[in-house]
Amino acid sequence: MNREERHEHGMKVLEQVDGEAGQRIVDSLADVSPELGHQVVAWAFGDMYARPELPARDRQLVTLGVLAALGGCEIELEVHINAALNVGLTATEVAEALLHTAVYAGMPRSINATLVAKKVFGERGLLPISNLA
């Protein structure tokens, strides 16, 4: 595929996974780094997210774990928590994945990520969550 075809393909995947939130991220880059916005669409979504070896649901679980572990990724976490819900994860599964990050990334990062999830869940009318063992 040429550059424009990759971008077009990536936009279709972005719309399916992230909806408006993903487009807002791309739009926010337009006046400072349009090439970064292009790469997000063409490479991250057109090439990587579109690979058939993992379903979108699993890719979102991986993405949530990595973003939570990195820390400082609250804007991206908000987008990808919404995306996780868009591709079939439940709020309880998202909360459980973020709880699990505490084991490998530490409590502060798990708490920060979970508070981002709380905001998303509240906006989507999904609170309260009950994942007590």
Backbone as ProteinMPNN parsed JSONL, in Angstrom:
{"seq_chain_A": "MNREERHEHGMKVLEQVDGEAGQRIVDSLADVSPELGHQVVAWAFGDMYARPELPARDRQLVTLGVLAALGGCEIELEVHINAALNVGLTATEVAEALLHTAVYAGMPRSINATLVAKKVFGERGLLPISNLA", "coords_chain_A": {"N_chain_A": [[0.839, -1.193, 0.0], [0.397, 2.274, -0.643], [1.341, 5.445, 0.881], [-1.015, 7.028, 1.349], [-3.047, 5.09, 1.122], [-2.39, 3.406, 3.271], [-2.9, 5.193, 5.34], [-5.654, 5.64, 5.012], [-6.64, 3.033, 5.438], [-5.784, 2.719, 8.092], [-7.36, 4.709, 9.322], [-9.907, 3.558, 9.194], [-9.594, 1.39, 10.941], [-8.916, 2.777, 13.29], [-11.301, 4.205, 13.757], [-13.044, 2.063, 14.333], [-11.931, 1.033, 16.672], [-11.201, 3.172, 18.499], [-12.981, 5.23, 18.001], [-14.392, 8.486, 18.258], [-12.611, 9.517, 20.154], [-10.007, 8.708, 19.476], [-9.726, 10.051, 17.052], [-9.756, 12.664, 17.996], [-7.275, 12.784, 19.303], [-5.515, 12.543, 17.113], [-6.307, 14.853, 15.709], [-5.489, 16.769, 17.549], [-2.79, 16.833, 17.184], [-2.377, 17.991, 14.751], [-1.551, 20.699, 14.245], [0.945, 20.831, 15.336], [2.496, 18.527, 14.933], [1.834, 17.083, 12.318], [2.806, 14.847, 11.0], [3.294, 12.982, 13.048], [0.652, 12.483, 13.808], [-0.197, 11.288, 11.426], [1.414, 8.96, 11.481], [0.44, 7.694, 13.778], [-2.089, 6.96, 12.862], [-1.582, 5.548, 10.359], [0.58, 3.735, 10.898], [0.41, 2.763, 13.685], [-2.318, 2.02, 13.859], [-3.178, 1.223, 11.233], [-1.198, -0.613, 10.472], [-0.224, -2.067, 12.84], [-2.431, -2.487, 14.784], [-4.187, -3.669, 13.065], [-3.243, -6.177, 12.522], [-3.851, -9.676, 12.216], [-3.267, -11.579, 14.168], [-3.822, -11.169, 16.879], [-6.873, -10.505, 18.485], [-8.738, -7.388, 18.609], [-9.685, -6.927, 21.203], [-7.858, -8.319, 22.858], [-5.544, -6.935, 22.187], [-6.137, -4.48, 23.299], [-6.12, -5.111, 26.038], [-3.381, -5.645, 26.402], [-2.378, -3.111, 25.742], [-3.528, -1.503, 27.777], [-2.228, -2.558, 30.037], [0.469, -1.944, 29.477], [0.431, 0.892, 29.251], [-0.456, 1.57, 31.826], [1.667, 0.556, 33.332], [3.808, 2.104, 32.4], [3.189, 4.642, 33.371], [2.255, 8.112, 33.749], [0.726, 8.354, 31.481], [-1.892, 9.207, 31.24], [-3.71, 10.538, 29.499], [-3.64, 8.943, 27.177], [-4.399, 6.541, 28.387], [-7.067, 7.078, 29.067], [-8.235, 7.249, 26.519], [-7.735, 4.626, 25.628], [-8.987, 3.018, 27.529], [-11.64, 3.605, 27.014], [-11.597, 2.594, 24.393], [-11.119, -0.119, 24.943], [-13.539, -0.847, 26.119], [-15.138, -0.373, 23.915], [-14.392, -2.442, 22.195], [-15.273, -4.737, 23.363], [-14.424, -5.521, 25.957], [-15.389, -5.769, 29.376], [-16.33, -3.438, 31.977], [-15.61, -4.486, 34.446], [-13.628, -6.328, 33.678], [-11.677, -4.58, 32.687], [-11.091, -3.131, 35.038], [-10.055, -5.237, 36.544], [-7.793, -5.944, 35.03], [-6.267, -3.628, 35.388], [-5.938, -3.732, 38.149], [-4.316, -5.987, 38.273], [-1.964, -4.961, 37.245], [-0.728, -3.835, 39.412], [0.825, -5.783, 40.621], [3.091, -6.068, 38.983], [3.877, -3.502, 38.217], [3.53, -1.821, 40.338], [1.784, -0.308, 43.114], [1.206, 2.594, 43.049], [1.08, 3.186, 40.26], [-0.911, 1.463, 39.403], [-3.078, 2.45, 40.88], [-3.262, 5.094, 39.84], [-3.949, 4.52, 37.149], [-6.354, 3.173, 37.566], [-7.935, 5.187, 38.609], [-8.222, 6.785, 36.362], [-9.739, 5.016, 34.874], [-12.018, 4.986, 36.489], [-13.031, 7.557, 35.983], [-13.708, 7.3, 33.226], [-15.541, 5.154, 33.373], [-17.516, 6.353, 34.96], [-18.404, 8.405, 33.235], [-19.579, 6.828, 31.335], [-21.621, 5.643, 32.64], [-21.15, 3.309, 34.163], [-20.523, 2.721, 36.774], [-21.227, 1.498, 40.084], [-18.294, -0.67, 40.199], [-17.831, -4.071, 40.879], [-15.394, -6.035, 41.891], [-14.526, -7.695, 43.876], [-12.813, -10.301, 45.514]], "CA_chain_A": [[0.0, 0.0, 0.0], [1.11, 3.536, -0.595], [1.151, 6.239, 2.103], [-2.417, 7.415, 1.519], [-3.835, 3.871, 1.351], [-2.115, 2.994, 4.655], [-3.61, 6.129, 6.21], [-7.087, 5.351, 4.87], [-6.872, 1.765, 6.146], [-5.62, 3.011, 9.517], [-8.527, 5.468, 9.793], [-11.011, 2.614, 9.394], [-9.307, 0.643, 12.17], [-9.01, 3.747, 14.383], [-12.722, 4.468, 14.002], [-13.628, 0.877, 14.955], [-11.369, 0.805, 18.001], [-11.205, 4.342, 19.386], [-14.054, 6.167, 17.701], [-14.098, 9.922, 18.264], [-11.475, 9.826, 21.035], [-8.793, 8.551, 18.687], [-9.68, 11.151, 16.088], [-9.384, 13.877, 18.741], [-5.821, 12.745, 19.51], [-4.903, 12.853, 15.819], [-6.586, 16.263, 15.432], [-4.713, 17.617, 18.457], [-1.416, 16.864, 16.69], [-2.36, 18.551, 13.398], [-0.816, 21.954, 14.092], [2.285, 20.748, 15.914], [3.223, 17.432, 14.28], [0.903, 16.302, 11.506], [3.418, 13.56, 10.663], [3.033, 12.072, 14.161], [-0.74, 12.072, 13.639], [-0.23, 10.337, 10.305], [2.012, 7.699, 11.926], [-0.513, 7.055, 14.693], [-3.141, 6.348, 12.054], [-1.092, 4.596, 9.355], [1.424, 2.666, 11.459], [-0.123, 2.136, 14.896], [-3.618, 1.382, 13.619], [-3.232, 0.572, 9.93], [-0.279, -1.754, 10.421], [-0.119, -2.873, 14.057], [-3.725, -2.922, 15.314], [-4.902, -4.444, 12.049], [-2.677, -7.525, 12.38], [-4.886, -10.648, 12.579], [-2.831, -12.577, 15.147], [-4.505, -10.903, 18.155], [-8.087, -9.698, 18.312], [-8.686, -6.034, 19.183], [-9.916, -7.051, 22.643], [-6.588, -8.693, 23.473], [-4.608, -5.82, 21.991], [-6.452, -3.445, 24.287], [-5.611, -5.559, 27.345], [-1.945, -5.398, 26.389], [-2.185, -1.66, 25.748], [-3.83, -0.995, 29.114], [-1.156, -2.965, 30.944], [1.691, -1.194, 29.172], [0.233, 2.294, 29.613], [-0.495, 1.656, 33.287], [3.022, 0.301, 33.829], [4.667, 3.236, 32.068], [2.854, 5.817, 34.171], [2.287, 9.37, 33.02], [0.035, 8.181, 30.194], [-3.314, 9.284, 31.561], [-4.505, 10.901, 28.318], [-3.738, 7.73, 26.361], [-5.193, 5.553, 29.12], [-8.487, 7.411, 28.921], [-8.627, 6.843, 25.164], [-7.693, 3.174, 25.456], [-10.023, 2.4, 28.361], [-12.839, 3.693, 26.164], [-11.43, 1.645, 23.289], [-11.296, -1.47, 25.479], [-14.987, -1.047, 26.252], [-15.684, -0.4, 22.549], [-14.091, -3.701, 21.505], [-15.877, -5.882, 24.034], [-14.073, -5.759, 27.358], [-16.334, -5.204, 30.324], [-15.712, -2.563, 32.966], [-14.988, -5.349, 35.453], [-12.383, -6.864, 33.11], [-10.712, -3.475, 32.659], [-10.675, -2.902, 36.427], [-9.23, -6.382, 36.953], [-6.496, -5.815, 34.348], [-5.522, -2.56, 36.047], [-5.562, -4.279, 39.449], [-3.202, -6.911, 38.042], [-0.733, -4.206, 37.0], [-0.085, -3.529, 40.699], [1.807, -6.828, 40.91], [4.292, -5.905, 38.179], [4.249, -2.097, 38.03], [3.428, -1.116, 41.607], [0.491, 0.255, 43.533], [0.89, 3.943, 42.565], [0.693, 3.185, 38.843], [-2.209, 0.794, 39.333], [-4.082, 3.393, 41.4], [-3.443, 6.165, 38.854], [-4.685, 3.977, 36.004], [-7.713, 2.849, 38.01], [-8.682, 6.445, 38.732], [-8.605, 7.163, 34.997], [-10.86, 4.127, 34.539], [-13.192, 5.467, 37.236], [-13.572, 8.693, 35.231], [-14.341, 6.77, 32.016], [-16.718, 4.375, 33.776], [-18.535, 7.311, 35.39], [-18.947, 9.053, 32.032], [-20.359, 5.844, 30.571], [-22.665, 5.089, 33.511], [-20.786, 1.932, 34.483], [-20.159, 2.587, 38.193], [-19.985, 0.986, 40.667], [-17.741, -1.956, 39.752], [-17.582, -4.983, 41.99], [-14.469, -7.112, 41.53], [-13.99, -8.248, 45.124], [-12.62, -11.755, 45.466]], "C_chain_A": [[0.876, 1.245, 0.0], [0.731, 4.301, 0.679], [-0.322, 6.568, 2.363], [-3.314, 6.199, 1.778], [-3.629, 3.355, 2.775], [-2.883, 3.88, 5.629], [-5.112, 5.852, 6.18], [-7.459, 4.063, 5.614], [-6.789, 1.982, 7.656], [-6.796, 3.773, 10.09], [-9.72, 4.547, 10.044], [-10.818, 1.839, 10.69], [-9.446, 1.559, 13.376], [-10.464, 4.018, 14.747], [-13.39, 3.288, 14.711], [-13.19, 0.73, 16.407], [-11.608, 1.996, 18.917], [-12.338, 5.322, 19.135], [-13.58, 7.608, 17.712], [-12.865, 10.258, 19.09], [-10.153, 9.716, 20.286], [-8.636, 9.673, 17.675], [-9.292, 12.452, 16.775], [-7.879, 13.928, 18.996], [-5.109, 13.133, 18.217], [-5.091, 14.336, 15.494], [-5.736, 17.184, 16.307], [-3.247, 17.738, 18.018], [-1.27, 17.648, 15.386], [-1.533, 19.816, 13.259], [0.59, 21.919, 14.684], [3.127, 19.65, 15.275], [2.251, 16.579, 13.474], [1.487, 14.942, 11.11], [3.218, 12.55, 11.789], [1.586, 11.584, 14.099], [-0.891, 11.063, 12.526], [0.301, 8.979, 10.749], [1.11, 6.952, 12.907], [-1.563, 6.307, 13.883], [-2.588, 5.233, 11.171], [-0.334, 3.433, 9.975], [0.746, 1.978, 12.639], [-1.442, 1.407, 14.629], [-3.664, 0.627, 12.303], [-2.363, -0.666, 9.837], [-0.386, -2.642, 11.661], [-1.476, -3.386, 14.567], [-4.459, -3.827, 14.339], [-4.357, -5.864, 11.881], [-3.679, -8.562, 12.906], [-4.506, -11.591, 13.726], [-3.417, -12.382, 16.54], [-5.775, -10.113, 17.875], [-7.951, -8.352, 19.026], [-8.853, -6.054, 20.699], [-8.615, -7.369, 23.376], [-5.554, -7.584, 23.329], [-4.875, -4.716, 23.006], [-6.002, -3.849, 25.693], [-4.11, -5.307, 27.446], [-1.674, -3.897, 26.511], [-2.453, -1.077, 27.126], [-2.716, -1.334, 30.101], [0.112, -2.158, 30.726], [1.536, 0.265, 29.592], [0.202, 2.485, 31.126], [0.913, 1.498, 33.864], [3.964, 1.473, 33.549], [4.438, 4.411, 33.006], [2.936, 7.072, 33.319], [1.561, 9.335, 31.693], [-1.476, 8.325, 30.358], [-4.186, 9.652, 30.37], [-4.706, 9.676, 27.429], [-4.554, 6.653, 27.072], [-6.68, 5.824, 28.979], [-9.006, 6.967, 27.55], [-8.731, 5.322, 25.08], [-8.617, 2.422, 26.417], [-11.348, 2.461, 27.619], [-12.76, 2.689, 25.022], [-11.647, 0.217, 23.753], [-12.772, -1.797, 25.637], [-15.637, -1.149, 24.867], [-15.481, -1.746, 21.868], [-14.496, -4.931, 22.313], [-15.418, -6.219, 25.437], [-15.148, -5.147, 28.245], [-15.583, -4.281, 31.285], [-15.014, -3.384, 34.051], [-13.68, -5.929, 34.939], [-11.299, -5.787, 33.042], [-10.188, -3.217, 34.066], [-9.75, -4.014, 36.908], [-7.847, -6.326, 36.293], [-5.644, -4.743, 35.018], [-5.117, -2.949, 37.462], [-4.328, -5.171, 39.3], [-1.889, -6.166, 37.787], [-0.017, -3.855, 38.3], [1.009, -4.533, 41.027], [3.135, -6.538, 40.216], [4.772, -4.459, 38.049], [4.158, -1.274, 39.304], [2.059, -0.499, 41.848], [0.236, 1.658, 42.99], [0.439, 3.972, 41.105], [-0.667, 2.516, 38.66], [-3.323, 1.73, 39.798], [-4.332, 4.51, 40.391], [-4.273, 5.692, 37.666], [-6.139, 3.694, 36.372], [-8.549, 4.114, 38.182], [-9.05, 7.023, 37.372], [-9.798, 6.309, 34.57], [-12.135, 4.582, 35.242], [-13.855, 6.63, 36.5], [-14.329, 8.202, 33.99], [-15.616, 6.013, 32.367], [-17.851, 5.298, 34.215], [-19.207, 7.991, 34.21], [-19.846, 8.118, 31.244], [-21.447, 5.174, 31.404], [-22.407, 3.67, 33.945], [-20.36, 1.724, 35.944], [-21.372, 2.196, 38.992], [-19.582, -0.357, 40.048], [-17.534, -2.798, 40.986], [-16.686, -6.101, 41.503], [-13.773, -7.639, 42.78], [-13.911, -9.759, 45.029], [-13.405, -12.423, 46.564]], "O_chain_A": [[1.963, 1.254, 0.577], [-0.106, 3.843, 1.457], [-0.81, 6.4, 3.48], [-4.246, 6.282, 2.578], [-4.583, 2.916, 3.417], [-3.444, 3.399, 6.613], [-5.761, 5.834, 7.226], [-8.462, 4.012, 6.326], [-7.628, 1.485, 8.407], [-7.198, 3.521, 11.226], [-10.461, 4.741, 11.008], [-11.766, 1.652, 11.452], [-10.031, 1.165, 14.384], [-10.813, 4.054, 15.927], [-14.219, 3.494, 15.598], [-13.983, 0.349, 17.267], [-12.165, 1.837, 20.003], [-12.622, 6.165, 19.987], [-12.49, 7.914, 17.229], [-12.142, 11.197, 18.756], [-9.273, 10.559, 20.457], [-7.535, 10.183, 17.469], [-8.571, 13.264, 16.194], [-7.272, 14.996, 18.915], [-4.2, 13.963, 18.232], [-4.153, 15.001, 15.056], [-5.312, 18.25, 15.862], [-2.547, 18.657, 18.444], [-0.151, 17.938, 14.963], [-0.866, 19.994, 12.239], [1.344, 22.882, 14.544], [4.333, 19.817, 15.094], [1.886, 15.481, 13.894], [0.738, 13.986, 10.908], [2.992, 11.371, 11.515], [1.322, 10.401, 14.315], [-1.63, 10.088, 12.662], [-0.296, 7.951, 10.429], [1.026, 5.725, 12.87], [-1.887, 5.158, 14.184], [-3.068, 4.101, 11.226], [-0.57, 2.277, 9.623], [0.528, 0.767, 12.616], [-1.652, 0.299, 15.123], [-4.145, -0.506, 12.263], [-2.738, -1.652, 9.202], [-0.615, -3.845, 11.54], [-1.647, -4.59, 14.758], [-5.266, -4.661, 14.75], [-4.954, -6.669, 11.166], [-4.295, -8.338, 13.948], [-5.361, -12.334, 14.206], [-3.502, -13.341, 17.307], [-5.75, -9.151, 17.108], [-7.138, -8.207, 19.94], [-8.217, -5.267, 21.399], [-8.308, -6.755, 24.399], [-4.779, -7.328, 24.25], [-3.943, -4.091, 23.511], [-5.547, -2.999, 26.458], [-3.627, -4.812, 28.465], [-0.83, -3.477, 27.301], [-1.685, -0.24, 27.599], [-2.312, -0.493, 30.904], [0.756, -1.737, 31.687], [2.434, 0.816, 30.229], [0.767, 3.446, 31.646], [1.299, 2.226, 34.779], [4.821, 1.793, 34.372], [5.385, 5.096, 33.392], [3.608, 7.09, 32.288], [1.768, 10.214, 30.857], [-2.246, 7.639, 29.686], [-5.293, 9.131, 30.237], [-5.82, 9.406, 26.981], [-5.318, 5.931, 26.432], [-7.467, 4.896, 28.792], [-10.084, 6.381, 27.444], [-9.696, 4.789, 24.53], [-8.991, 1.284, 26.132], [-12.096, 1.484, 27.594], [-13.741, 2.011, 24.717], [-12.28, -0.576, 23.056], [-13.203, -2.906, 25.32], [-16.576, -1.922, 24.674], [-16.304, -2.153, 21.049], [-14.101, -6.048, 21.979], [-15.973, -7.126, 26.056], [-15.743, -4.126, 27.899], [-14.358, -4.338, 31.39], [-13.94, -3.007, 34.519], [-12.712, -6.014, 35.693], [-10.13, -6.064, 33.312], [-8.98, -3.098, 34.268], [-8.768, -3.751, 37.603], [-6.842, -6.629, 36.937], [-4.439, -4.925, 35.197], [-4.057, -2.536, 37.931], [-3.408, -5.108, 40.116], [-0.816, -6.691, 38.084], [1.188, -3.603, 38.286], [2.013, -4.176, 41.644], [4.196, -6.744, 40.805], [5.954, -4.221, 37.796], [4.655, -0.148, 39.349], [1.299, -0.213, 40.923], [-0.865, 1.912, 42.502], [-0.486, 4.706, 40.757], [-1.477, 2.963, 37.848], [-4.386, 1.793, 39.18], [-5.484, 4.843, 40.112], [-5.192, 6.385, 37.23], [-7.046, 3.947, 35.579], [-9.752, 4.099, 37.921], [-10.082, 7.682, 37.24], [-10.751, 6.815, 33.978], [-13.214, 4.564, 34.648], [-15.081, 6.692, 36.4], [-15.453, 8.633, 33.734], [-16.652, 6.206, 31.731], [-19.012, 5.059, 33.884], [-20.429, 8.138, 34.182], [-20.769, 8.564, 30.562], [-22.115, 4.251, 30.938], [-23.349, 2.89, 34.086], [-19.884, 0.645, 36.297], [-22.484, 2.546, 38.596], [-20.398, -1.071, 39.464], [-17.109, -2.294, 42.025], [-17.132, -7.006, 40.797], [-12.592, -7.984, 42.752], [-14.826, -10.413, 44.528], [-13.372, -13.647, 46.69]]}, "name": "protein", "num_of_chains": 1, "seq": "MNREERHEHGMKVLEQVDGEAGQRIVDSLADVSPELGHQVVAWAFGDMYARPELPARDRQLVTLGVLAALGGCEIELEVHINAALNVGLTATEVAEALLHTAVYAGMPRSINATLVAKKVFGERGLLPISNLA"}
